[in-house]
PDB file of C-alpha atoms in Angstrom:
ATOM      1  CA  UNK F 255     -29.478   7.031   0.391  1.00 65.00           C
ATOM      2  CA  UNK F 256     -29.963  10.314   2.156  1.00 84.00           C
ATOM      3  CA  UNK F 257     -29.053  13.387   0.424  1.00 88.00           C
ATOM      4  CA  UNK F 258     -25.873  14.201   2.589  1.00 88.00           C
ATOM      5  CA  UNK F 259     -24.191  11.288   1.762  1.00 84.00           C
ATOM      6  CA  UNK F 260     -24.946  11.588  -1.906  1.00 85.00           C
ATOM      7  CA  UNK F 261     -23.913  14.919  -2.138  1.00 89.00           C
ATOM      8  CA  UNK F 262     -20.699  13.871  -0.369  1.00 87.00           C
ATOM      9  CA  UNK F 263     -19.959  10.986  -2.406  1.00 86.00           C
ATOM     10  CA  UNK F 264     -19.859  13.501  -5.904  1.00 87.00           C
ATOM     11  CA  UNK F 265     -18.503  16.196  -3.814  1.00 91.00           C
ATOM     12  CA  UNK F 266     -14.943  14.933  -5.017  1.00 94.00           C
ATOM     13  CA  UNK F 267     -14.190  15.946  -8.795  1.00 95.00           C
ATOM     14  CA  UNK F 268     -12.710  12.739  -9.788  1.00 96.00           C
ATOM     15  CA  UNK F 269     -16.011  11.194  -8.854  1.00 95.00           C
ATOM     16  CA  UNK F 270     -18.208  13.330 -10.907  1.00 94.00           C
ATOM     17  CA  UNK F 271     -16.323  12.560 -14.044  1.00 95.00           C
ATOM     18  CA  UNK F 272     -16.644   9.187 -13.502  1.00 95.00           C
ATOM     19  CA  UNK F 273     -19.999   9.068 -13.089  1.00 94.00           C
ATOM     20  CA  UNK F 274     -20.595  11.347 -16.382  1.00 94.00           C
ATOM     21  CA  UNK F 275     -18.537   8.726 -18.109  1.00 94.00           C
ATOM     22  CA  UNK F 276     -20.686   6.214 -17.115  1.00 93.00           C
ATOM     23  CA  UNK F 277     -24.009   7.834 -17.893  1.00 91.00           C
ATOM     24  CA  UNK F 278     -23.617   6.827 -21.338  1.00 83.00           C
ATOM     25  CA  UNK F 279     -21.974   3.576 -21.438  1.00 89.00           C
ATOM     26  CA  UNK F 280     -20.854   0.751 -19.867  1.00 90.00           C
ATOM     27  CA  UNK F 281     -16.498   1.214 -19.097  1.00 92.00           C
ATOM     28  CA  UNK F 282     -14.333  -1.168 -17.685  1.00 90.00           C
ATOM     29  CA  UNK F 283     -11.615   0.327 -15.147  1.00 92.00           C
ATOM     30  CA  UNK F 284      -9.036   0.323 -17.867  1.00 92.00           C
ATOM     31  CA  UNK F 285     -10.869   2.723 -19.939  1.00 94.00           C
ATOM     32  CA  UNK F 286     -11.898   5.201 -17.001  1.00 95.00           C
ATOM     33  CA  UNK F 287      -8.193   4.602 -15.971  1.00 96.00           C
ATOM     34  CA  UNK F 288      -6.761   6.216 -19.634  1.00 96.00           C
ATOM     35  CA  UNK F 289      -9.839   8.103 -20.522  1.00 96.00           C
ATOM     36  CA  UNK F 290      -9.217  10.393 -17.105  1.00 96.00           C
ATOM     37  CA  UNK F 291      -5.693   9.273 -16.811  1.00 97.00           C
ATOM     38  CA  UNK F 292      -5.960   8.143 -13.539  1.00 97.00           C
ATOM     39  CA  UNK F 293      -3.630   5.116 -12.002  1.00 96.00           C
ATOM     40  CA  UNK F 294      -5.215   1.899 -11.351  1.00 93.00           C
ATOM     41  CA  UNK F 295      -5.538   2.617  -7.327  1.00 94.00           C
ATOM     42  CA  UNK F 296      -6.889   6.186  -7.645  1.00 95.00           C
ATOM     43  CA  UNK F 297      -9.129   4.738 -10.037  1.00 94.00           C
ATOM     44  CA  UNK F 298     -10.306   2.239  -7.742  1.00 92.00           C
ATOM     45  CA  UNK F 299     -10.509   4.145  -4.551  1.00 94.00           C
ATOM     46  CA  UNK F 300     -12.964   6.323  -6.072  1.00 95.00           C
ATOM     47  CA  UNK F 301     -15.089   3.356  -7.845  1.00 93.00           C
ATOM     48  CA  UNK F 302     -15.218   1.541  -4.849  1.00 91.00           C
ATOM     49  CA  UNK F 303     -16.981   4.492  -3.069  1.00 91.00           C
ATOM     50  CA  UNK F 304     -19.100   4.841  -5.574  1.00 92.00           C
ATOM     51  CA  UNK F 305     -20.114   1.103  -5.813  1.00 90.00           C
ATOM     52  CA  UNK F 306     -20.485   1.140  -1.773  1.00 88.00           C
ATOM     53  CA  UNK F 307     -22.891   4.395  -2.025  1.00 88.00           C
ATOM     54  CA  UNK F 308     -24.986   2.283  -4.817  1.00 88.00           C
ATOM     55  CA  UNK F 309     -24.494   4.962  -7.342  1.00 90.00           C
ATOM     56  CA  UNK F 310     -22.344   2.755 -10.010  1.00 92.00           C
ATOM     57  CA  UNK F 311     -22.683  -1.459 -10.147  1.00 90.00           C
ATOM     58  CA  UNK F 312     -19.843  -3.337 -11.564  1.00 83.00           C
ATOM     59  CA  UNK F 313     -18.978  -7.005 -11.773  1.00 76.00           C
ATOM     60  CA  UNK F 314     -15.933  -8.452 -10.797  1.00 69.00           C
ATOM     61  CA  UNK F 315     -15.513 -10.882 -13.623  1.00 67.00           C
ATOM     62  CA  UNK F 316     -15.265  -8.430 -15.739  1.00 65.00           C
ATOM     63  CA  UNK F 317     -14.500  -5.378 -14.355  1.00 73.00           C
ATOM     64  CA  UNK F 318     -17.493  -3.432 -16.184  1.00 81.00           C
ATOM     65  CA  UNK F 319     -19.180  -0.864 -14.546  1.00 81.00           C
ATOM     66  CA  UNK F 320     -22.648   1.108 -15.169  1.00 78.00           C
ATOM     67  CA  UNK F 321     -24.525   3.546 -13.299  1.00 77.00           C
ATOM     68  CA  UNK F 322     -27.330   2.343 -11.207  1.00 72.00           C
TER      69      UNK F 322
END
């Protein structure tokens, strides 16, 4: 990933948290929903850009997501 799009991709505030979330533990979109009290489509706008830049992974089974 090139450094533009990266920097683009935590540009966004919402992001940013979510990623320092992650960086210690594995969350499932419920928690990141009520631990930034987000709704469930803001919260999954911004980590399905994140999963499409490669920056999170998550699986859809169940709904867990990590960085890397």
């Amino acid at each position: 990933m090139e450094l533009v799009e990266i920097l683009k991709e935590v540009a966004d505030e919402t992001r940013l948290r979510i990623l320092n979330l992650l960086k210690g533990e594995e969350l499932c979109v419920c928690e990141i929903e009520k631990l930034l009290n987000l709704t469930q489509s803001n919260a999954s706008r911004h980590l399905t850009r994140l999963s499409r830049s490669k920056m999170i992974t998550g699986t859809k089974n169940s709904n867990m997501f990590t960085i890397g």
